[in-house]
Amino acid sequence: MHLDYNEYKKLSREIIAEGVVLLENKNKSLPLAKDEKIAVLGRSSYDTITSGTGSGGLVNIPYVVSIRDALAERFAIAEELDSSYLEWRKDHPFDKGEGWAMTPFSQVEMPLEEEALTKASELASTAILTIGRTAGEDRDNEAVKGAYYLGEEEERLVQLARKYFPKLIVFINAGNIIDLSWTKTYEVDALLYVWQGGCETGNGIVDVLDGSVNPSGKLPDSIAYEVEDYPSHANFGDGKENIYVEDIYVGYRYFETMAKEKVLYPFAYGLSYSTFSLTCEETSADDEGFHFRVRVENTGECAGKTVAQLYVKAPGEDLAKPAQELKAFKKSSCLEASEAEVLTLYVPFVELASFEDRTDSEHYSSYIVEKGEYQFFIGEHIRDLEEIFNYEQEETEVVKTLKPRLLPSEDFERLRYVDGQEQMELYKGTDCEVSENYVAPANLVEEFANWSNEELIQIAHGLGMAPSGVTAGIAGAFGGVTDGLLERGIPRIACADGPSGIRMDNGQMAFSIANGSLLAATFNEELNERLFSMLALELRKNGIEVLLGPGMNIHRHPLNGRNFEYFSEDPLLTGKIAASQIRGLATYGAVACPKHFALNNQEFARTEANVVVSPRAAREIYLKGFEIAVKEGGLRALMTSYNPINGVYAASNKDLNIHILREEWAYEGIVMTDWWAKCNRKAGEEGSREERAAMIKAGNDLYMVESSCEEIPALAKTLEAIEEGYLLRDELIRNTKAIVDFAKDVSFIHHPLELEVLNEPKMAMQEQVEIDLGKMEEEKTWDLSEYHFEKGKIYVLHLERTLAGTYEMELEISTGDEQKSLEVSQLNIAVFVNNISSETINLVGKTKGTHTVALDLWQNPNNYISFVFSETGASINECKIRLVEKRSSR
Ligand code: BGC
């Protein structure tokens, strides 16, 4: 088997081009003619944003093709203007921010003089302006200028561009949806949501611009005129509790039902350089569902693809329904002009059902297909629908009745739309039923009879960050986490972030692919599967079995910082794209670990803010994608979220992890917490990071992460929970069995694959900062407080020792005040001794303390100790080295 980075680049570029969404194309402004002259504007054309920030954005990428570079390769660009940008950037480098989650939402723009634009406009009649944004983990976007809105300098730039150039093309280089109302005010000629695409970003985008690729990306989210228009707006961003008042009316389910006028660009919208016609040639229904043969014809003049989308309007007299719901979609192949193909789309009967969660209903806690008329539509976006089929359900049919789960204990009002009217309906809070204790079958008890309770608890923990015994600098490891467990033959399994490239905080290079929103915008399952099979090979290359991704939470609100990692406002699209990525990774035996199960819909106070949600909205909107991932992706690993759901933390939520995930969906894989998650025993109880018993009891197999599993600080408390009778040995055994089977089954050591790596890109040489420590004998201390340690540089300490031996280095390290409120922030410093990776110092939250690193300095008198920082923001104030044991150098 081979991993050819040239193929990886090609596929990655193809998927970027396919995810770009063309929103405006007045007077056929695009594609650009080959001889068109262009003025390149906006610093993000130069410093193109490849990703959002946080764990999903920390891939050490070997190179970035910026939009400007890709343009310059194919078009004549206004040179003087270009040179002034290149020159200005030398004194205004990209600001990465200091610390975790500190990268600014936008970058400073170069102030432009009218004179420069006059000159450029004499050479070029077309301007390309890129507006770049980033947001991320622990950092929700904000509804302020320079973030959700244009910054002042950006707005001036738009005004000037509009004034000087007859053709103004705008790229939105962002992971989140941002305000676009200004694009109407300034009447931009072409508008493209280009997202963030990783290494190949510029190439993929310019492929669409010059017509090498005909755009076929479709919006995974509705874009509203105002941020306040989103139905979750009033209940987003609270640090204590957010009531999901909008209920099932998320995204288009709200807009299309009751607020059509608020939509600037509707769900699944996206233009092509061609036109298509969709006709349903044949419909058939059987007991299982409805089959459609849809003929797609390219009626335009150039080759291209489109997406056949199938929506259903369900009767909503009793149980209120959204105006339409996406029930199936398929991407066409690239059709030549006048060429046609027939796509088959299928809607299972059970997918017509809605979940009844009103306690006074005779169908309480059931999925029901209500009686009445079901209309089926096809189209290329949600506002382009043609009815193709009509189905009459004679009597209300109960598809399945389930035990009530995930119940909110408090009363709250939720939105519904009945008889053409918005109404608020009272949801009556109830207490959850306490479910029965698990009893392990005799053969399982027997299998683990010679394991002590301590061992069963140890294996319920993962090691991290940057654990030893696996690839350096990754997020975690689990399975054989102690010597005893390794002796039992349980392999240590490696896991790394994800989702759009491999994060290795020791500075090791990995390829970076496009982010979630772009990948969803392709509506192309096959392409996603292929891309992730390449990523599987890269995981193989690095000895990492599990990728911590994809991110699968619903885009409930456009300001959620991690929307870039997630796919869409729609659960079907989310589930289908995730399932294809999971299958892609499995091609070569790698495992996806989707996150964050469930309802992690804001970053602010993510380990605290309680989500109050109805069982119906939870099931139909927020869990649905995960359900598809289990049933169609063959999911084997899953990460719970930090937040409580109706008072119970996700990681210790038995309804979520046992009753719904395993009992209802028949999931057979493992479940892990997010890093240093909190748990509680019952609704409303304060969360604790020591509460491992509740986690184990709730079927969350692994607590991620501890720095050592030989001595787990929370062990005593967990053993006490067994003594008290709260935690059962059977429950520990159940989880252990899942972990052991998983580890043995996926271990790359047990299941190797021979891999040849071709055309691997080299990391651009990193700037090296040399620090001369001079000579030392037994002990010496250096003050390093004058150094400003930055991401992207390597700090090399040169030390000449006179006595051969083993030494110890004590580093006094602190992180800045900004990290105070971010309890689970991650700043990692990888330490190398004489070019050999030694260890990674992991700093969580705001910290100040001493970290000790062992140094073997017996071989050579001259030694080089290097530091690589995953983010800027940590200071090494003092470094003390002392001899521990003399040792002969021969
Ligand atoms: C994030 C996870 C990530 C983990 C390990 C957490 O802060 O929420 O998505 O996988 O860190 O880096």
Short mmCIF file of N, CA and C and ligand atoms in Angstrom, two decimals, residues 55-56 100 137-138 465 475-476 496-498 503 548-549 562 565-566 595-596 600 603 606 639 642 674-676 824-826, ligand 1:
data_model
loop_
_atom_site.label_atom_id
_atom_site.label_comp_id
_atom_site.label_asym_id
_atom_site.label_seq_id
_atom_site.Cartn_x
_atom_site.Cartn_y
_atom_site.Cartn_z
N SER A 55 -8.00 22.71 19.43
CA SER A 55 -7.43 21.39 19.16
C SER A 55 -7.59 20.99 17.69
N GLY A 56 -8.65 21.45 17.06
CA GLY A 56 -8.88 21.10 15.65
C GLY A 56 -8.05 21.92 14.69
N TRP A 100 -3.76 29.94 24.35
CA TRP A 100 -4.83 29.08 23.82
C TRP A 100 -6.06 29.95 23.57
N GLU A 137 -12.26 26.64 19.27
CA GLU A 137 -12.50 26.03 20.57
C GLU A 137 -12.27 27.05 21.67
N ASP A 138 -13.13 27.08 22.64
CA ASP A 138 -13.03 28.03 23.75
C ASP A 138 -13.17 29.47 23.28
N MET A 465 -1.98 14.66 28.24
CA MET A 465 -1.72 14.78 26.83
C MET A 465 -0.29 14.34 26.56
N ALA A 475 -2.80 13.66 21.55
CA ALA A 475 -3.72 13.98 22.65
C ALA A 475 -3.83 12.88 23.71
N GLY A 476 -3.77 11.62 23.30
CA GLY A 476 -3.97 10.60 24.32
C GLY A 476 -3.68 9.18 23.88
N ALA A 496 -5.36 10.95 18.32
CA ALA A 496 -4.91 12.32 18.05
C ALA A 496 -6.05 13.15 17.47
N ASP A 497 -6.03 14.46 17.77
CA ASP A 497 -6.95 15.36 17.07
C ASP A 497 -6.52 15.38 15.63
N GLY A 498 -7.39 15.54 14.76
CA GLY A 498 -8.73 15.70 14.37
C GLY A 498 -9.35 17.08 14.64
N ARG A 503 -2.99 16.26 14.62
CA ARG A 503 -2.29 17.19 15.50
C ARG A 503 -1.23 16.45 16.29
N LEU A 548 -9.55 11.82 16.56
CA LEU A 548 -10.60 12.46 17.36
C LEU A 548 -11.43 13.38 16.48
N GLY A 549 -12.29 12.81 15.72
CA GLY A 549 -13.15 13.53 14.80
C GLY A 549 -13.94 12.51 14.01
N ARG A 562 -16.94 26.47 17.38
CA ARG A 562 -16.48 25.24 16.73
C ARG A 562 -17.33 24.84 15.53
N GLU A 565 -15.60 23.07 12.78
CA GLU A 565 -15.32 21.64 12.88
C GLU A 565 -16.57 20.81 12.62
N TYR A 566 -17.73 21.42 12.78
CA TYR A 566 -18.99 20.70 12.63
C TYR A 566 -19.52 20.92 11.21
N LYS A 595 -17.23 13.57 17.74
CA LYS A 595 -17.44 14.34 18.96
C LYS A 595 -18.39 15.47 18.64
N HIS A 596 -19.06 16.10 19.53
CA HIS A 596 -19.05 15.88 20.96
C HIS A 596 -20.47 15.47 21.30
N ASN A 600 -23.02 20.06 22.30
CA ASN A 600 -21.99 21.07 22.58
C ASN A 600 -22.16 22.19 21.57
N GLU A 603 -19.14 27.45 22.95
CA GLU A 603 -17.85 27.23 23.60
C GLU A 603 -17.77 27.94 24.94
N ARG A 606 -18.21 26.03 28.42
CA ARG A 606 -18.61 24.73 27.86
C ARG A 606 -18.61 23.60 28.87
N MET A 639 -16.83 10.34 21.40
CA MET A 639 -16.42 11.20 22.52
C MET A 639 -17.62 11.99 23.04
N TYR A 642 -18.60 18.13 26.99
CA TYR A 642 -18.34 18.63 28.35
C TYR A 642 -19.62 19.02 29.10
N ASP A 674 -14.48 13.84 26.87
CA ASP A 674 -13.59 14.88 26.38
C ASP A 674 -12.53 15.08 27.47
N TRP A 675 -11.47 15.79 27.13
CA TRP A 675 -10.30 15.87 28.02
C TRP A 675 -10.62 16.59 29.33
N TRP A 676 -10.44 15.91 30.42
CA TRP A 676 -10.67 16.42 31.78
C TRP A 676 -12.13 16.86 31.96
N VAL A 824 -9.94 24.26 30.63
CA VAL A 824 -9.39 23.10 29.93
C VAL A 824 -8.62 23.52 28.68
N SER A 825 -7.94 24.67 28.78
CA SER A 825 -7.13 25.10 27.65
C SER A 825 -5.88 24.23 27.58
N GLN A 826 -5.27 24.19 26.44
CA GLN A 826 -4.10 23.31 26.26
C GLN A 826 -2.95 24.07 25.64
C1 BGC B 1 -11.52 19.23 22.86
C2 BGC B 1 -11.63 17.93 22.10
C3 BGC B 1 -10.26 17.41 21.80
C4 BGC B 1 -9.51 17.22 23.10
C5 BGC B 1 -8.10 16.69 22.93
C6 BGC B 1 -10.63 19.12 24.08
O1 BGC B 1 -10.31 20.36 24.58
O2 BGC B 1 -12.80 19.69 23.24
O3 BGC B 1 -12.37 18.12 20.93
O4 BGC B 1 -10.32 16.24 21.06
O5 BGC B 1 -9.42 18.47 23.76
O6 BGC B 1 -7.27 17.64 22.35
#
